[in-house]
Structure formats: structure tokens, C-alpha cells
Amino acid sequence: MSFALHGIPVSGGIAIGYAHLISHAQLEAAHYRVPDHQIADEVKRFDGAVESVRADLSRLRGTVPKTAPAEFVGFIDVHLMILNDSMLSVQPKRIIEQERCNAEWALKIQMDALLAQFDQIEDAYLRERRTDVIQVVERVMKSLLGHPGYAPPQTDDGRKLILVAHDLSPADVVQFKQHHFASFITDLGGTTSHTAVVARSLNIPSIVALHEARQLIRENELVIVDGTQGVVIVDPDSQALAEYELRQSQFELERLKLKRLRYMRAATLDGIAVELQANIEGPDDVGQARENGATGIGLFRSEFLFLGRTELPDEDEQFEAYRRVAQEMEGAPVTIRTYDLGADKDTEETAQRFVTNPALGLRAIRLCLIEPQRFLIQLRALLRASHYGKINILVPMLATVREVEQTLLHIEQARASLDAEGVPYDREVKIGGMIEIPAAALALGIFTRSLDFLSIGTNDLIQYTLAVDRTDDAVAHLYDPLHPAVLSLIAHVLKTADKARVPVALCGEMAGDLTLTRLLLGLGLRQYSMHSAHLLEVKQRILQTNLSQAKPLALRMLRENDPERLRALLDKMNA
């Protein structure tokens, strides 16, 4: 019987194939008492399972191709770090000895205790880490139960497979990628989940938060995944199948046509030039950015150099990463954000600074300013690298004039130290600030008077404006880029910065959302920065836009408060 499911679309396109279900982890462990003389063997069995998973993850890490997105290795490293933590690798053995119970039950007790702690803290970052803990425990549990790992079926008959899972770990995605699944769909996850990030980087149509897909879809059932609309059609009738086959052909043809736009200048039909730059997490992402015609790097998230490791990168390691990107971009601008740690991105060290709400706590520039020595190391590395290309320095989460002044003082200190050592650097390096707090958007003069450029970080700006935790699946539906307050803030920043003649870019998810391209153009945006996978689509939309028509509709949307009329105006703009 045909039916449809709706979820959160995280990677566009259409996939048609046969469902392959990934089983749940066997977390419902049996409980039995272990005789005293077998306790040592039970502990040894647990150690063997942990070692097996450790070897499995290490092997997976080694198979990640150099051309793969940087997130792949980072995610596996996080799982290795969790596995090696004594809370998972040692404490269950104590439970086995104290409770005289089997290893599976001890592991379950320990996992439940850890998850209960996470639930009490109600911390956005820890909620994300909570999922990682479950995924690592799943692997150990499977190893204990005698069916470790997973061997996807080979499809030499040419059939495409749609992978259906309750949730996927990063290691799972890396492993499955090697078997060329046509799509991932999961019950859990949000737009910022690991699966979503990896799926977008692979350009695989994917949908998350389907809630009951794993229970409702049967093995080998024919499935259509519309990753653009967030719709899954199970057991489609012949008419629906024919329609989606046609859409799929058209989509693939359009994707091929887009490649022709790589070297074309982005400009509207009425001649307004637009800069389209790429967001990257590391030097390995530069190739994809150039392949998709990026005119620069609009956002290099340098904090990814710090994640998934026990020791922080020193000045030389950071310098080499920045230098490599600057050189590979061959004179095109490279905007590098100083590390934005805290909230949903943390190192092992800073994760210990638990607070009730890290999104509002010690993160980004706030963290940098209380750690001047660490901040100075990064600033020196950035300035040194500027000798090899056109580097701009971007500072995240600025809110007050005091923070701006302190940041500029630290940059001057870094310059002075390099001067004293005779180290060359670009003395014209531009310093910019991210506008991602409503207070910063409203008090923009603080920043336009002191900084060379601005970048609107819409992910956090929306989060803080609407009081919606963007990592929380329970409130994800409230995260709305079209909320009148959000549009008003963006328009205010663009207008005020333009009046002050300070360049402003937009680097959040909104930049890569094709439905919002014309709206942002109409509001005055002239520089977008987005994931490389979206660059050519957005360029095509710009090439097809008449700004003189889009601008009046955009201004009408600014005066509109009704959500339905806002949507109708947006549809009219994109028609």
C-alpha cells in the first residue's frame, strides 16, 4: 500500500530505490548473574568488545579518502574519544565486578546513568554528544552480542538502495558511502545532525526526523526520496513513479547543466554583480569550492582544526592550514573566522566547562578574550599566513564595543610580536566581525566604526532572535528564517552597513537556500557564502533574477507580518 512520510529535508535531489533497513542497536540487553569464578572472564569479554570497536573505528578512519570532507575524520575521532573515556571503557567493568552481572547489562546500566546526567543538564551541546554516546554504546553492544560491524549487501544487479535507519553514526555514514547508497533517511536528526552534514557534503538526497520510517518501511520496498521537499513515498503507484522518474531525470540534467556556470560571472539580469564564496572547515575543502566556482572563501571555520583531538593545534600547525588555503585560492580572498568554540562545538578541555546554556555562555570571542595566550597563538598564525595570500580575519559573536576594542588590541599585540621577530605578514589584513546576536544587529554603529567588514551569521542570529535552540529536534519547527523579526534585522544590517560603506556578507544556511536567494538580493545582499554544493544553483538563480522586480517584493515582505502572506509573496518572487 502506498503512503507518504514527511521529514526535514537536509540534502536536495530525488532518489528512487529499494529500502535497506539498518537494524536497531540491541540496547535491550539481557540481565543475568555471572558466577564469581567467571567474573574475570566477563571483564575480559568486555575489554575484547571495546578493543574490537576501537580497531574497527581506527580502520574506518584509515579508509577515509583524502578527498573526503574533513567532517568524516573529525566525527570518527569524536567516537574514538568517547570510546576511550573511562566512563565507557572502565566503569562498566567495575559494575560487572560489583553487581556480578553480564557485560551487556553493565554497559546498559552505565549508558543509562550517563544519559540521565545529560537529560538533567539540558545542554544543547551535550544533547548532540548524547547521540554520539548512544552510537558508540551500540557498537560495543553489537560486538558483545556477536554481530559487530555491518556489511552492506552488494548490489551487482544494478538496483539502487535507500538506506533506512533509526539514526546513523558518522562512522556508519563513512562505511555506507563506500557502498554507494542512493539516499539516507532516518527517524532522528535535525538540519545540523552528523548525517545531515555528511549527506550535504556528498550531495546525496537525504531526509531526517521521519520519526517512524524504520518501523513503517519494509525491506526491499520501493521508495522515492524527494530530498528537496522532505517527502518519502513508499510503494508508489505507477503514476507517481513515472512522475518522479521524470523529475529525477530533469534534476540530474539540470545538475549537469549547472557545471557550465562554473566560470560565469554572477550577476542579475539587470547587471548587479554578486560575490559567491564558499564555507569550508579545512584545507581539504578548497578543491570542492574551486570546482564549484567560488570566488573566495567567505567563511573558514577554524574551530574544526581544534575538534576531535586531545591536544590543541600549535601555532605552526595552524599557520600551515591557513597558508595552504591562502595559497590554493591563488589570491582570491580567504576569510578565516577565529575559533568559535563553545555551545555546540567544543574540545575535550572546554567541554568540561559545563553551564546550563552554553549557547548563551562562554563561547566564541568571549572564550578567546579570557584565554589571551591561546588567542594570540591563532592571531599570529593567521597573520603569518597572510603573507601567502589574501587573508581576512573574522571575529565571531561580537556584542559590545568593549569586545571589539579588546580584540583589536590583541591583534595589535600579535602584529607587534611578529614585527619584533622580523616575521613578514600582510599589513593590510582586514578585520571583520560576525553579526549573529540581535543586540549587535541593532547597535551596528559599534562595529561599522571599528571594523573593515561584517558577516551575518544567520544560524545563530535566528536562534537568538527566536529563542530556538537550533540543535533541538523538539523545537526545530520554530526555527524560521522568514520570521518578520529575522528579516527586519537582516535588512537593517544590510542597509546600515551600506550607508556606512562597510562591506557585508551573509554566511549562514540562508545563503545556500535557493528559495531565499532573490529575497536576500532584494534586501541588498551582494556577497553570499555557503557550502560549495549550493554555489552553482544559487548562481543560476541570480543569473535569472531581475533585481528591479525582486526588490519591491522584498520590501513588501518587510512590511508583512502574516506568515501565510509572507510565503505567498516569496512564492510570487520565485515564480
XYZ file of C-alpha atoms in Angstrom:
575
model
C 0.000 0.000 0.000
C 1.375 3.369 -0.993
C 1.875 6.021 1.682
C 3.992 9.117 2.265
C 6.186 10.287 5.154
C 7.337 13.817 5.813
C 10.568 14.872 7.477
C 13.240 17.547 7.441
C 14.979 17.805 4.042
C 18.735 18.094 4.554
C 20.113 17.402 1.084
C 18.230 18.018 -2.162
C 17.566 15.832 -5.154
C 15.492 12.751 -5.882
C 16.448 9.142 -5.265
C 14.435 6.089 -6.293
C 15.446 2.710 -4.980
C 14.766 -0.208 -2.719
C 14.751 0.096 1.059
C 17.528 -1.464 3.021
C 16.809 -1.350 6.727
C 19.522 -0.929 9.310
C 18.576 -2.740 12.478
C 18.345 -1.061 15.844
C 21.164 -1.477 18.230
C 20.415 -4.217 20.706
C 20.221 -1.944 23.716
C 17.614 -4.177 25.354
C 20.296 -6.277 26.961
C 19.549 -9.433 28.882
C 20.406 -9.444 32.582
C 21.882 -12.482 34.255
C 24.151 -13.155 37.193
C 27.702 -14.256 36.483
C 29.273 -16.805 38.849
C 32.188 -15.454 40.884
C 34.720 -17.666 39.163
C 33.690 -16.244 35.741
C 33.842 -12.546 36.630
C 37.387 -12.143 35.315
C 36.382 -13.751 32.026
C 33.362 -11.451 31.763
C 35.579 -8.415 32.273
C 37.916 -9.785 29.644
C 34.970 -10.240 27.266
C 34.018 -6.618 27.757
C 37.603 -5.463 27.110
C 37.652 -7.547 23.954
C 34.486 -5.885 22.667
C 35.863 -2.401 23.358
C 39.126 -3.265 21.637
C 37.246 -4.673 18.659
C 35.228 -1.468 18.254
C 38.356 0.636 18.711
C 40.088 -1.316 15.945
C 37.004 -1.041 13.753
C 36.817 2.746 14.133
C 40.558 3.117 13.569
C 40.302 1.016 10.430
C 37.428 3.137 9.201
C 39.403 6.275 9.911
C 42.217 4.934 7.797
C 39.922 4.245 4.852
C 38.598 7.790 4.578
C 39.933 9.124 1.282
C 41.927 12.353 1.375
C 39.349 13.941 -0.870
C 36.519 13.238 1.587
C 35.048 16.133 3.576
C 37.011 16.980 6.713
C 33.989 16.190 8.901
C 34.418 12.467 8.253
C 37.642 12.081 10.187
C 36.529 14.556 12.831
C 33.348 12.625 13.584
C 35.183 9.300 13.868
C 37.736 10.897 16.178
C 34.931 12.070 18.452
C 33.632 8.499 18.691
C 37.090 7.182 19.429
C 37.456 9.790 22.159
C 34.142 8.752 23.723
C 35.081 5.071 23.500
C 38.405 5.709 25.199
C 36.830 7.690 28.024
C 36.939 5.800 31.319
C 33.195 6.368 31.758
C 32.609 3.847 28.981
C 35.770 1.790 28.835
C 36.409 1.315 32.587
C 33.267 1.958 34.623
C 31.258 -0.964 33.123
C 33.997 -3.333 34.317
C 33.524 -2.058 37.867
C 29.799 -2.681 37.537
C 30.451 -6.241 36.367
C 32.611 -6.843 39.437
C 30.291 -5.119 41.898
C 26.960 -6.354 40.560
C 28.205 -9.773 39.445
C 26.330 -9.225 36.184
C 26.950 -9.821 32.489
C 28.841 -7.269 30.398
C 25.836 -6.229 28.286
C 23.830 -5.382 31.378
C 26.736 -3.449 32.923
C 27.151 -1.446 29.739
C 23.438 -0.687 29.636
C 23.447 0.457 33.276
C 26.373 2.745 32.621
C 24.832 4.169 29.445
C 21.536 4.856 31.205
C 23.400 6.636 34.006
C 25.273 8.823 31.523
C 22.151 9.683 29.555
C 20.292 10.542 32.752
C 23.029 13.060 33.540
C 22.702 14.591 30.087
C 18.941 14.863 30.465
C 19.289 16.760 33.721
C 21.789 19.243 32.325
C 19.549 20.047 29.335
C 22.503 21.337 27.459
C 22.342 21.791 23.672
C 25.899 20.666 23.082
C 25.522 17.682 25.360
C 22.330 16.635 23.634
C 24.382 16.328 20.465
C 27.077 14.417 22.380
C 24.326 12.245 23.940
C 23.608 10.812 20.498
C 27.305 10.104 19.998
C 27.424 8.186 23.286
C 24.444 6.056 22.237
C 26.045 5.310 18.896
C 29.318 4.239 20.498
C 27.480 2.053 23.011
C 25.549 0.489 20.119
C 28.790 -0.624 18.551
C 30.152 -2.136 21.760
C 26.825 -3.832 22.451
C 26.747 -5.356 18.973
C 30.275 -6.632 19.443
C 29.317 -8.236 22.758
C 26.313 -9.861 21.124
C 28.445 -11.354 18.411
C 27.460 -9.311 15.399
C 29.865 -6.403 15.256
C 30.123 -4.063 12.330
C 27.887 -4.128 9.343
C 28.293 -5.485 5.845
C 26.005 -3.729 3.370
C 24.702 -6.013 0.666
C 26.379 -5.895 -2.712
C 24.075 -4.779 -5.495
C 25.540 -6.259 -8.648
C 22.039 -6.291 -10.169
C 22.244 -2.514 -10.574
C 19.474 -1.801 -8.079
C 19.854 1.375 -6.094
C 19.390 1.112 -2.347
C 17.797 3.588 0.032
C 19.282 3.228 3.480
C 16.593 3.444 6.183
C 17.754 3.789 9.770
C 16.587 4.976 13.142
C 19.774 7.011 13.305
C 23.219 6.888 11.719
C 26.577 7.462 13.311
C 29.316 9.276 11.370
C 31.240 6.018 11.176
C 28.174 4.345 9.690
C 27.886 7.013 7.027
C 31.550 6.715 6.104
C 31.191 2.956 5.817
C 27.954 3.084 3.858
C 29.295 5.709 1.491
C 31.713 3.141 0.134
C 28.737 1.059 -0.979
C 27.082 3.845 -2.942
C 23.689 4.154 -1.346
C 21.392 6.426 -3.300
C 19.973 8.108 -0.217
C 19.912 8.170 3.587
C 16.683 8.567 5.525
C 16.471 8.430 9.312
C 13.927 8.659 12.111
C 16.071 11.051 14.145
C 18.246 14.057 13.405
C 17.994 17.697 12.514
C 19.478 20.031 9.957
C 22.735 20.166 11.926
C 22.996 16.441 12.705
C 26.020 14.468 11.604
C 24.006 12.637 8.961
C 22.735 15.918 7.547
C 26.192 17.471 7.373
C 27.719 14.449 5.678
C 24.781 13.967 3.292
C 25.031 17.573 2.113
C 28.763 17.258 1.588
C 28.162 14.133 -0.528
C 25.263 15.625 -2.467
C 23.080 12.637 -1.566
C 19.308 13.247 -1.322
C 18.521 12.792 2.349
C 15.757 13.367 4.868
C 15.917 13.178 8.663
C 13.382 13.361 11.521
C 10.930 10.994 9.804
C 10.159 9.541 13.257
C 8.684 6.162 12.215
C 10.287 5.348 8.873
C 12.251 2.452 10.329
C 9.045 0.859 11.672
C 6.787 1.531 8.672
C 9.057 0.722 5.730
C 9.799 -2.899 4.897
C 12.977 -4.407 3.488
C 13.210 -4.205 -0.331
C 10.157 -1.973 -0.580
C 10.323 0.519 -3.448
C 10.894 4.023 -2.091
C 11.041 7.525 -3.573
C 13.037 10.128 -1.637
C 12.417 13.755 -2.508
C 15.286 15.383 -0.635
C 14.205 18.840 -1.716
C 10.656 18.685 -0.375
C 11.355 16.321 2.550
C 8.904 13.691 1.273
C 9.299 9.907 1.203
C 6.822 7.927 -0.896
C 6.717 4.232 -0.056
C 5.441 1.655 -2.555
C 4.454 4.314 -5.099
C 1.830 3.602 -7.732
C 2.828 3.628 -11.388
C 1.724 7.238 -11.930
C 3.742 8.604 -9.001
C 6.749 6.515 -10.008
C 6.649 7.801 -13.580
C 6.316 11.389 -12.366
C 9.290 11.138 -10.039
C 11.412 9.325 -12.615
C 10.823 12.264 -14.906
C 11.656 14.742 -12.123
C 14.799 12.805 -11.328
C 15.952 12.901 -14.951
C 15.290 16.615 -15.097
C 17.120 17.162 -11.812
C 20.206 15.267 -12.994
C 20.162 17.094 -16.307
C 19.953 20.421 -14.506
C 22.856 19.444 -12.289
C 24.989 18.720 -15.339
C 23.976 21.995 -16.932
C 24.984 23.853 -13.781
C 28.603 22.830 -14.318
C 28.662 25.163 -17.314
C 28.186 28.103 -14.945
C 31.391 27.472 -13.083
C 33.388 30.240 -14.754
C 30.496 32.592 -15.438
C 30.349 35.862 -13.522
C 27.420 36.009 -11.101
C 25.209 38.981 -11.950
C 21.495 39.694 -12.143
C 19.694 40.265 -15.437
C 19.946 43.995 -14.779
C 23.693 43.809 -14.257
C 24.133 43.807 -10.477
C 27.286 41.839 -9.647
C 27.231 39.339 -6.772
C 30.094 37.573 -4.999
C 29.554 33.852 -4.356
C 32.035 32.392 -1.901
C 32.339 29.091 -0.055
C 32.186 28.000 3.568
C 34.872 25.472 4.489
C 36.013 23.579 7.569
C 39.559 22.827 6.491
C 42.141 22.947 3.684
C 40.791 19.753 2.112
C 37.542 21.561 1.250
C 39.223 24.074 -1.056
C 39.142 21.748 -4.069
C 35.366 21.412 -3.967
C 34.992 25.170 -3.516
C 37.076 25.878 -6.613
C 35.365 23.159 -8.590
C 32.053 24.910 -7.980
C 33.361 28.301 -8.980
C 33.735 30.011 -5.590
C 35.259 33.469 -5.966
C 36.742 33.181 -2.488
C 36.373 31.580 0.899
C 33.742 33.555 2.758
C 33.986 31.527 5.946
C 36.779 29.215 7.067
C 35.533 27.725 10.337
C 38.917 27.423 12.006
C 37.483 25.726 15.116
C 37.333 22.475 13.132
C 41.120 22.369 13.474
C 40.583 22.111 17.238
C 37.845 19.469 17.398
C 38.142 15.723 17.920
C 41.614 15.771 19.444
C 43.163 15.787 22.888
C 45.895 18.366 22.163
C 45.220 21.748 20.645
C 46.995 22.687 17.400
C 50.074 24.813 17.963
C 50.932 27.981 16.038
C 52.860 26.215 13.285
C 50.119 23.659 12.646
C 47.516 26.415 12.403
C 49.787 28.504 10.205
C 50.253 25.627 7.770
C 46.493 25.089 7.474
C 45.821 28.789 6.846
C 48.776 29.159 4.491
C 47.679 26.175 2.431
C 44.177 27.580 1.923
C 45.530 31.047 1.086
C 47.948 29.651 -1.489
C 45.451 27.272 -3.077
C 42.975 30.119 -3.536
C 45.676 31.944 -5.562
C 44.988 35.474 -4.434
C 41.219 35.157 -4.010
C 40.010 36.383 -0.608
C 40.030 33.918 2.277
C 38.055 34.963 5.344
C 39.098 32.943 8.378
C 36.967 33.042 11.498
C 38.852 32.922 14.774
C 37.900 29.791 16.652
C 34.218 29.635 17.569
C 34.357 27.041 20.325
C 31.714 26.514 22.992
C 27.973 25.848 22.583
C 27.645 23.009 20.038
C 31.364 22.879 19.199
C 33.769 22.016 21.952
C 37.146 20.498 22.596
C 37.628 17.840 25.231
C 39.026 20.508 27.523
C 36.417 23.210 27.077
C 33.557 20.687 27.205
C 34.309 20.333 30.896
C 33.096 23.876 31.478
C 29.501 22.793 31.661
C 26.958 25.517 32.064
C 23.202 25.367 31.901
C 23.012 27.003 28.487
C 26.301 27.160 26.590
C 24.779 28.959 23.603
C 24.471 31.966 25.911
C 27.644 31.295 27.828
C 31.394 31.289 27.436
C 31.935 30.727 23.721
C 33.437 32.277 20.573
C 35.120 35.656 21.186
C 34.151 35.543 24.867
C 36.249 32.407 25.258
C 39.114 33.898 23.241
C 39.277 37.026 25.379
C 39.644 35.143 28.648
C 42.382 32.993 27.091
C 44.640 35.669 25.586
C 47.660 33.402 25.158
C 45.730 30.833 23.143
C 44.040 33.600 21.146
C 47.418 35.204 20.451
C 48.722 31.930 19.031
C 45.908 31.837 16.499
C 46.255 35.514 15.602
C 49.990 35.114 14.977
C 49.314 32.067 12.797
C 46.679 33.988 10.817
C 48.928 36.990 10.268
C 51.887 34.825 9.259
C 49.711 33.045 6.705
C 48.548 36.381 5.288
C 51.982 36.709 3.679
C 50.979 33.903 1.287
C 47.577 35.125 0.120
C 44.690 37.472 0.755
C 43.541 36.615 4.261
C 40.809 38.418 6.206
C 40.228 37.797 9.919
C 36.628 37.363 11.068
C 35.679 37.522 14.763
C 32.563 35.593 15.912
C 29.791 36.619 18.307
C 30.818 40.202 18.991
C 28.235 42.011 21.112
C 29.850 45.022 22.764
C 32.261 47.823 21.969
C 34.491 46.530 24.736
C 34.866 43.193 22.948
C 35.738 44.961 19.706
C 38.367 47.105 21.412
C 39.915 44.150 23.230
C 40.026 42.090 20.051
C 41.773 44.825 18.116
C 44.278 45.224 20.946
C 45.110 41.532 20.800
C 45.603 41.755 17.036
C 47.944 44.697 17.535
C 49.849 42.664 20.101
C 50.211 39.823 17.597
C 51.463 42.236 14.957
C 53.982 43.746 17.376
C 55.343 40.332 18.308
C 55.832 39.403 14.652
C 57.468 42.758 13.949
C 59.890 42.162 16.807
C 60.850 38.827 15.264
C 61.042 40.186 11.718
C 58.311 37.819 10.501
C 56.583 39.070 7.336
C 52.804 39.458 7.114
C 50.246 41.451 5.176
C 49.892 44.800 6.942
C 46.587 45.417 5.142
C 44.787 42.410 6.613
C 41.112 43.281 7.014
C 39.405 42.674 10.362
C 35.711 41.860 10.382
C 33.001 40.875 12.832
C 30.123 38.426 12.701
C 26.661 39.800 13.304
C 24.819 36.955 14.952
C 23.346 38.499 18.090
C 20.255 40.737 17.802
C 21.932 43.356 20.008
C 24.846 43.545 17.586
C 22.495 43.934 14.636
C 20.598 46.740 16.334
C 23.704 48.570 17.595
C 25.600 48.201 14.357
C 27.444 51.531 14.665
C 29.754 49.965 17.219
C 31.034 47.671 14.518
C 30.905 49.796 11.384
C 33.080 52.422 13.077
C 35.811 49.960 14.078
C 35.805 47.060 11.635
C 36.623 46.670 7.935
C 33.774 44.299 7.049
C 30.845 42.380 8.525
C 29.369 38.931 8.026
C 25.834 37.989 9.066
C 25.749 34.580 10.726
C 22.093 33.729 10.223
C 22.136 30.362 12.006
C 22.842 31.959 15.367
C 21.031 35.211 14.567
C 17.787 33.270 14.046
C 18.456 31.106 17.077
C 18.949 34.079 19.375
C 16.178 36.191 17.861
C 13.526 33.474 18.127
C 14.889 31.791 21.277
C 15.018 28.489 19.410
C 17.796 26.006 20.096
C 18.674 25.004 16.553
C 20.099 21.656 17.686
C 16.901 20.649 19.473
C 14.650 18.465 17.327
C 11.692 19.225 19.597
C 11.626 22.916 18.659
C 13.153 22.730 15.171
C 9.812 23.641 13.591
C 10.007 27.065 15.272
C 13.277 27.896 13.522
C 12.018 30.244 10.814
C 14.263 32.377 8.551
C 11.119 34.153 7.308
C 10.050 35.409 10.716
C 9.422 39.164 10.390
C 11.905 39.924 13.172
C 14.654 37.999 11.383
C 14.001 39.703 8.057
C 13.901 43.078 9.760
C 17.269 42.526 11.434
C 18.928 41.336 8.231
C 17.538 44.269 6.260
C 18.679 46.687 8.957
C 22.235 45.314 8.911
C 22.457 45.427 5.113
C 21.081 48.967 4.904
C 23.150 50.383 7.769
C 26.382 48.760 6.615
C 25.812 50.010 3.081
C 25.239 53.548 4.384
C 28.487 53.326 6.343
C 30.210 51.852 3.268
C 31.257 48.751 5.150
C 31.106 45.524 3.087
C 28.765 42.891 4.473
C 28.363 39.206 3.587
C 25.930 36.528 4.728
C 27.389 33.137 5.605
C 24.649 31.147 7.357
C 22.392 28.441 5.941
C 20.142 31.127 4.457
C 22.852 31.938 1.912
C 22.572 28.468 0.365
C 18.771 28.300 0.495
C 17.695 28.741 -3.103
C 14.215 29.907 -2.142
C 15.727 32.890 -0.312
C 18.276 33.995 -2.917
C 16.061 36.638 -4.549
C 14.715 37.858 -1.232
C 18.237 38.484 0.051
C 19.175 40.179 -3.207
C 16.137 42.427 -2.872
C 17.127 43.319 0.685
C 20.537 44.437 -0.551
C 22.837 41.441 -0.103
C 25.678 41.325 -2.616
C 28.012 38.740 -1.063
C 26.907 35.203 -0.206
C 28.988 32.463 1.381
C 27.662 28.900 1.538
C 28.531 25.217 1.340
C 30.182 24.566 -2.021
C 27.435 22.152 -3.066
C 24.953 25.036 -3.322
C 27.094 27.556 -5.213
C 26.068 26.775 -8.783
C 22.356 26.546 -8.038
C 22.407 29.918 -6.319
C 24.440 31.382 -9.171
C 21.858 30.175 -11.667
C 19.066 31.776 -9.630
C 20.953 35.066 -9.553
C 21.530 34.942 -13.304
C 17.769 34.523 -13.761
C 16.817 37.372 -11.423
C 15.707 40.845 -12.343
C 16.513 42.882 -9.256
C 14.172 45.692 -10.229
C 11.337 43.182 -9.854
C 12.621 41.370 -6.786
C 13.353 44.458 -4.695
C 9.766 45.809 -4.425
C 8.518 42.367 -3.363
C 11.309 42.080 -0.800
C 10.371 45.457 0.673
C 6.714 44.380 0.792
C 7.761 41.300 2.722
C 9.475 43.532 5.268
C 6.110 45.201 5.977
C 4.227 41.930 6.233
C 3.661 40.036 9.495
C 1.308 37.273 8.424
C 3.257 34.008 7.785
C 0.937 32.832 5.005
C 1.102 36.145 3.123
C 4.892 36.145 3.565
C 5.057 32.712 1.966
C 2.771 33.820 -0.828
C 4.984 36.818 -1.575
C 8.069 34.619 -1.551
C 6.420 32.190 -3.962
C 5.496 35.083 -6.223
C 9.094 36.303 -6.145
C 10.404 32.851 -7.079
C 7.770 32.127 -9.726
